[in-house]
Short mmCIF file of N, CA and C in Angstrom, two decimals:
data_model
loop_
_atom_site.label_atom_id
_atom_site.label_comp_id
_atom_site.label_asym_id
_atom_site.label_seq_id
_atom_site.Cartn_x
_atom_site.Cartn_y
_atom_site.Cartn_z
N MET A 82 -22.42 -11.67 -76.30
CA MET A 82 -22.88 -10.77 -75.28
C MET A 82 -24.40 -10.68 -75.31
N ARG A 83 -24.99 -10.59 -76.47
CA ARG A 83 -26.44 -10.42 -76.58
C ARG A 83 -27.17 -11.56 -75.89
N HIS A 84 -26.67 -12.80 -76.01
CA HIS A 84 -27.32 -13.94 -75.38
C HIS A 84 -27.35 -13.79 -73.87
N SER A 85 -26.21 -13.43 -73.27
CA SER A 85 -26.17 -13.30 -71.81
C SER A 85 -27.04 -12.14 -71.34
N VAL A 86 -27.12 -11.08 -72.13
CA VAL A 86 -27.96 -9.94 -71.78
C VAL A 86 -29.43 -10.36 -71.80
N ILE A 87 -29.83 -11.13 -72.79
CA ILE A 87 -31.21 -11.59 -72.89
C ILE A 87 -31.56 -12.51 -71.72
N VAL A 88 -30.66 -13.41 -71.38
CA VAL A 88 -30.90 -14.33 -70.25
C VAL A 88 -31.07 -13.53 -68.96
N LEU A 89 -30.19 -12.56 -68.73
CA LEU A 89 -30.30 -11.75 -67.51
C LEU A 89 -31.59 -10.94 -67.50
N ALA A 90 -31.97 -10.38 -68.63
CA ALA A 90 -33.21 -9.60 -68.69
C ALA A 90 -34.42 -10.48 -68.42
N THR A 91 -34.41 -11.69 -68.95
CA THR A 91 -35.51 -12.63 -68.72
C THR A 91 -35.61 -12.97 -67.24
N MET A 92 -34.46 -13.20 -66.60
CA MET A 92 -34.47 -13.49 -65.17
C MET A 92 -35.03 -12.31 -64.38
N LEU A 93 -34.65 -11.10 -64.78
CA LEU A 93 -35.15 -9.91 -64.08
C LEU A 93 -36.66 -9.78 -64.20
N LEU A 94 -37.16 -10.03 -65.38
CA LEU A 94 -38.60 -9.92 -65.59
C LEU A 94 -39.35 -10.95 -64.75
N GLY A 95 -38.75 -12.12 -64.53
CA GLY A 95 -39.36 -13.15 -63.71
C GLY A 95 -39.39 -12.78 -62.24
N LEU A 96 -38.52 -11.87 -61.84
CA LEU A 96 -38.45 -11.45 -60.45
C LEU A 96 -39.28 -10.19 -60.19
N SER A 97 -40.16 -9.85 -61.09
CA SER A 97 -40.86 -8.57 -61.02
C SER A 97 -41.66 -8.36 -59.74
N GLY A 98 -42.02 -9.40 -59.03
CA GLY A 98 -42.80 -9.23 -57.81
C GLY A 98 -41.97 -9.21 -56.55
N CYS A 99 -40.68 -9.22 -56.65
CA CYS A 99 -39.81 -9.34 -55.48
C CYS A 99 -38.99 -8.08 -55.28
N GLY A 100 -39.59 -6.97 -54.95
CA GLY A 100 -39.00 -5.65 -54.76
C GLY A 100 -37.49 -5.54 -54.65
N GLU A 101 -36.95 -5.87 -53.46
CA GLU A 101 -35.51 -5.70 -53.23
C GLU A 101 -34.69 -6.63 -54.11
N VAL A 102 -35.17 -7.85 -54.31
CA VAL A 102 -34.46 -8.79 -55.16
C VAL A 102 -34.41 -8.27 -56.59
N LYS A 103 -35.52 -7.71 -57.04
CA LYS A 103 -35.59 -7.16 -58.39
C LYS A 103 -34.60 -6.01 -58.55
N GLU A 104 -34.56 -5.10 -57.57
CA GLU A 104 -33.63 -3.97 -57.63
C GLU A 104 -32.19 -4.45 -57.64
N ALA A 105 -31.86 -5.41 -56.81
CA ALA A 105 -30.49 -5.94 -56.77
C ALA A 105 -30.13 -6.61 -58.09
N ALA A 106 -31.07 -7.36 -58.64
CA ALA A 106 -30.83 -8.02 -59.92
C ALA A 106 -30.64 -6.98 -61.03
N ALA A 107 -31.43 -5.92 -61.00
CA ALA A 107 -31.30 -4.87 -62.01
C ALA A 107 -29.94 -4.19 -61.92
N GLU A 108 -29.49 -3.93 -60.71
CA GLU A 108 -28.17 -3.32 -60.53
C GLU A 108 -27.07 -4.26 -61.01
N GLY A 109 -27.21 -5.55 -60.70
CA GLY A 109 -26.24 -6.54 -61.19
C GLY A 109 -26.23 -6.60 -62.70
N PHE A 110 -27.40 -6.55 -63.30
CA PHE A 110 -27.51 -6.55 -64.76
C PHE A 110 -26.81 -5.33 -65.34
N LYS A 111 -27.07 -4.17 -64.77
CA LYS A 111 -26.48 -2.94 -65.28
C LYS A 111 -24.95 -2.96 -65.16
N THR A 112 -24.45 -3.47 -64.04
CA THR A 112 -23.00 -3.58 -63.86
C THR A 112 -22.40 -4.50 -64.91
N GLU A 113 -23.03 -5.64 -65.12
CA GLU A 113 -22.56 -6.59 -66.13
C GLU A 113 -22.70 -6.01 -67.54
N PHE A 114 -23.76 -5.26 -67.78
CA PHE A 114 -23.96 -4.64 -69.09
C PHE A 114 -22.80 -3.69 -69.39
N VAL A 115 -22.42 -2.85 -68.42
CA VAL A 115 -21.33 -1.90 -68.64
C VAL A 115 -20.05 -2.65 -68.98
N LYS A 116 -19.74 -3.70 -68.23
CA LYS A 116 -18.52 -4.49 -68.51
C LYS A 116 -18.57 -5.12 -69.89
N SER A 117 -19.66 -5.80 -70.19
CA SER A 117 -19.78 -6.51 -71.46
C SER A 117 -19.82 -5.54 -72.64
N PHE A 118 -20.60 -4.49 -72.52
CA PHE A 118 -20.71 -3.51 -73.60
C PHE A 118 -19.36 -2.87 -73.86
N THR A 119 -18.65 -2.48 -72.80
CA THR A 119 -17.35 -1.84 -72.95
C THR A 119 -16.38 -2.75 -73.69
N THR A 120 -16.33 -4.02 -73.30
CA THR A 120 -15.43 -4.98 -73.94
C THR A 120 -15.79 -5.19 -75.40
N GLU A 121 -17.06 -5.44 -75.67
CA GLU A 121 -17.49 -5.72 -77.05
C GLU A 121 -17.38 -4.48 -77.94
N CYS A 122 -17.69 -3.33 -77.40
CA CYS A 122 -17.58 -2.08 -78.15
C CYS A 122 -16.12 -1.83 -78.54
N ALA A 123 -15.22 -1.98 -77.59
CA ALA A 123 -13.79 -1.75 -77.88
C ALA A 123 -13.27 -2.75 -78.91
N LYS A 124 -13.72 -4.00 -78.82
CA LYS A 124 -13.32 -5.00 -79.82
C LYS A 124 -13.83 -4.61 -81.21
N ALA A 125 -15.08 -4.17 -81.27
CA ALA A 125 -15.69 -3.82 -82.55
C ALA A 125 -15.00 -2.63 -83.21
N ALA A 126 -14.47 -1.73 -82.39
CA ALA A 126 -13.83 -0.52 -82.91
C ALA A 126 -12.31 -0.62 -82.95
N ALA A 127 -11.78 -1.79 -82.68
CA ALA A 127 -10.33 -1.96 -82.55
C ALA A 127 -9.55 -1.60 -83.81
N ASN A 128 -10.11 -1.76 -84.96
CA ASN A 128 -9.38 -1.49 -86.21
C ASN A 128 -9.55 -0.07 -86.72
N THR A 129 -9.96 0.84 -85.85
CA THR A 129 -10.20 2.23 -86.28
C THR A 129 -8.96 3.10 -86.15
N GLY A 130 -7.92 2.59 -85.50
CA GLY A 130 -6.72 3.39 -85.30
C GLY A 130 -6.76 4.22 -84.03
N VAL A 131 -7.86 4.17 -83.30
CA VAL A 131 -7.98 4.90 -82.04
C VAL A 131 -7.25 4.09 -80.96
N PRO A 132 -6.43 4.72 -80.13
CA PRO A 132 -5.72 3.99 -79.08
C PRO A 132 -6.68 3.22 -78.16
N THR A 133 -6.26 2.05 -77.73
CA THR A 133 -7.10 1.16 -76.91
C THR A 133 -7.61 1.84 -75.66
N ASP A 134 -6.76 2.60 -74.97
CA ASP A 134 -7.20 3.24 -73.73
C ASP A 134 -8.31 4.26 -74.01
N LYS A 135 -8.21 4.98 -75.13
CA LYS A 135 -9.25 5.95 -75.48
C LYS A 135 -10.54 5.23 -75.88
N LEU A 136 -10.41 4.13 -76.63
CA LEU A 136 -11.59 3.33 -76.99
C LEU A 136 -12.31 2.83 -75.75
N ASN A 137 -11.55 2.30 -74.80
CA ASN A 137 -12.16 1.81 -73.56
C ASN A 137 -12.89 2.93 -72.83
N GLN A 138 -12.30 4.11 -72.81
CA GLN A 138 -12.92 5.26 -72.14
C GLN A 138 -14.22 5.65 -72.85
N ILE A 139 -14.20 5.70 -74.17
CA ILE A 139 -15.39 6.07 -74.94
C ILE A 139 -16.49 5.02 -74.76
N CYS A 140 -16.11 3.75 -74.86
CA CYS A 140 -17.09 2.67 -74.74
C CYS A 140 -17.69 2.60 -73.34
N GLU A 141 -16.87 2.80 -72.32
CA GLU A 141 -17.40 2.79 -70.95
C GLU A 141 -18.33 3.98 -70.71
N CYS A 142 -17.97 5.13 -71.24
CA CYS A 142 -18.83 6.32 -71.15
C CYS A 142 -20.18 6.03 -71.80
N THR A 143 -20.15 5.42 -72.97
CA THR A 143 -21.37 5.08 -73.70
C THR A 143 -22.23 4.12 -72.88
N ALA A 144 -21.61 3.06 -72.38
CA ALA A 144 -22.35 2.06 -71.60
C ALA A 144 -22.95 2.67 -70.34
N THR A 145 -22.18 3.51 -69.67
CA THR A 145 -22.66 4.14 -68.44
C THR A 145 -23.86 5.05 -68.72
N GLU A 146 -23.78 5.83 -69.79
CA GLU A 146 -24.92 6.68 -70.12
C GLU A 146 -26.13 5.86 -70.52
N LEU A 147 -25.91 4.77 -71.21
CA LEU A 147 -27.03 3.90 -71.59
C LEU A 147 -27.74 3.35 -70.36
N VAL A 148 -26.98 2.85 -69.36
CA VAL A 148 -27.64 2.29 -68.17
C VAL A 148 -28.32 3.36 -67.34
N GLU A 149 -27.86 4.61 -67.47
CA GLU A 149 -28.50 5.70 -66.73
C GLU A 149 -29.77 6.20 -67.42
N THR A 150 -29.91 5.94 -68.72
CA THR A 150 -31.04 6.51 -69.46
C THR A 150 -32.02 5.49 -70.02
N GLN A 151 -31.67 4.20 -69.98
CA GLN A 151 -32.51 3.17 -70.59
C GLN A 151 -32.98 2.18 -69.52
N SER A 152 -34.13 1.59 -69.75
CA SER A 152 -34.63 0.55 -68.85
C SER A 152 -33.85 -0.75 -69.10
N VAL A 153 -33.96 -1.68 -68.18
CA VAL A 153 -33.30 -2.98 -68.35
C VAL A 153 -33.83 -3.66 -69.61
N THR A 154 -35.12 -3.57 -69.85
CA THR A 154 -35.70 -4.17 -71.06
C THR A 154 -35.12 -3.53 -72.31
N ASP A 155 -34.99 -2.20 -72.32
CA ASP A 155 -34.42 -1.52 -73.48
C ASP A 155 -32.95 -1.90 -73.66
N LEU A 156 -32.22 -2.05 -72.58
CA LEU A 156 -30.82 -2.46 -72.68
C LEU A 156 -30.70 -3.87 -73.26
N ALA A 157 -31.60 -4.75 -72.84
CA ALA A 157 -31.55 -6.13 -73.33
C ALA A 157 -31.87 -6.21 -74.81
N ASN A 158 -32.63 -5.25 -75.32
CA ASN A 158 -33.01 -5.23 -76.73
C ASN A 158 -32.37 -4.06 -77.44
N LEU A 159 -31.20 -3.66 -77.01
CA LEU A 159 -30.55 -2.46 -77.50
C LEU A 159 -30.31 -2.47 -79.00
N ASP A 160 -30.78 -1.43 -79.62
CA ASP A 160 -30.53 -1.18 -81.03
C ASP A 160 -29.28 -0.30 -81.08
N MET A 161 -28.25 -0.77 -81.78
CA MET A 161 -27.00 -0.02 -81.80
C MET A 161 -27.14 1.36 -82.42
N GLU A 162 -28.17 1.57 -83.23
CA GLU A 162 -28.41 2.91 -83.77
C GLU A 162 -28.76 3.88 -82.63
N LYS A 163 -29.38 3.38 -81.58
CA LYS A 163 -29.72 4.20 -80.42
C LYS A 163 -28.44 4.55 -79.65
N ALA A 164 -27.47 3.66 -79.64
CA ALA A 164 -26.23 3.88 -78.90
C ALA A 164 -25.26 4.80 -79.64
N MET A 165 -25.34 4.87 -80.97
CA MET A 165 -24.35 5.62 -81.74
C MET A 165 -24.27 7.10 -81.39
N PRO A 166 -25.39 7.82 -81.22
CA PRO A 166 -25.25 9.24 -80.84
C PRO A 166 -24.56 9.41 -79.48
N ILE A 167 -24.81 8.49 -78.58
CA ILE A 167 -24.15 8.54 -77.27
C ILE A 167 -22.67 8.26 -77.43
N PHE A 168 -22.33 7.27 -78.25
CA PHE A 168 -20.92 6.95 -78.54
C PHE A 168 -20.22 8.18 -79.12
N GLN A 169 -20.86 8.84 -80.06
CA GLN A 169 -20.27 10.02 -80.69
C GLN A 169 -20.08 11.15 -79.68
N LYS A 170 -21.05 11.31 -78.79
CA LYS A 170 -20.94 12.34 -77.74
C LYS A 170 -19.77 12.02 -76.81
N CYS A 171 -19.67 10.76 -76.40
CA CYS A 171 -18.58 10.36 -75.51
C CYS A 171 -17.23 10.52 -76.21
N ALA A 172 -17.17 10.19 -77.49
CA ALA A 172 -15.93 10.36 -78.25
C ALA A 172 -15.53 11.83 -78.27
N GLY A 173 -16.51 12.70 -78.49
CA GLY A 173 -16.24 14.13 -78.50
C GLY A 173 -15.74 14.63 -77.15
N GLU A 174 -16.26 14.06 -76.07
CA GLU A 174 -15.83 14.45 -74.73
C GLU A 174 -14.38 14.06 -74.45
N THR A 175 -13.88 13.06 -75.16
CA THR A 175 -12.49 12.65 -74.99
C THR A 175 -11.56 13.40 -75.95
N GLY A 176 -12.16 14.27 -76.78
CA GLY A 176 -11.37 15.02 -77.74
C GLY A 176 -11.28 14.37 -79.11
N LEU A 177 -11.93 13.24 -79.28
CA LEU A 177 -11.92 12.55 -80.56
C LEU A 177 -13.16 12.96 -81.34
N GLN A 178 -12.97 13.51 -82.51
CA GLN A 178 -14.10 13.93 -83.34
C GLN A 178 -14.48 12.80 -84.28
N MET A 179 -15.71 12.32 -84.15
CA MET A 179 -16.21 11.26 -85.03
C MET A 179 -16.84 11.91 -86.24
N PRO A 180 -16.72 11.28 -87.42
CA PRO A 180 -17.37 11.83 -88.62
C PRO A 180 -18.88 11.98 -88.40
N GLY A 181 -19.41 13.14 -88.74
CA GLY A 181 -20.84 13.39 -88.63
C GLY A 181 -21.31 13.77 -87.24
N ALA A 182 -20.39 13.83 -86.27
CA ALA A 182 -20.79 14.17 -84.91
C ALA A 182 -20.62 15.67 -84.67
N ALA A 183 -21.50 16.21 -83.87
CA ALA A 183 -21.38 17.62 -83.49
C ALA A 183 -20.27 17.74 -82.45
N PRO A 184 -19.54 18.83 -82.46
CA PRO A 184 -18.48 19.01 -81.45
C PRO A 184 -19.05 19.00 -80.03
N ALA A 185 -18.27 18.50 -79.08
CA ALA A 185 -18.70 18.47 -77.68
C ALA A 185 -18.80 19.88 -77.15
N GLU A 186 -19.77 20.12 -76.28
CA GLU A 186 -19.97 21.46 -75.70
C GLU A 186 -19.09 21.67 -74.51
#
């Protein structure tokens, strides 16, 4: 996943002078990021005992919040430590309490 994210980010940066094209490419990148992140996140957490449907919900919530709060460049270079608090928040919103996470409000 990281390779395809880097390639897409590089293409976006190359389009920096093309207003509408750049915006469309950024939206396409974000859509693909949510799909890829959700799939890879759920695979990585598959052995935790959490039901697959709940994992998919938590991972998609995390990906969606990331694309809403991070730039395309930050998404392409995403540090998973930055994603973990969001993952824990999303897990709490589904009723799943993660170790070390504050309860959802």
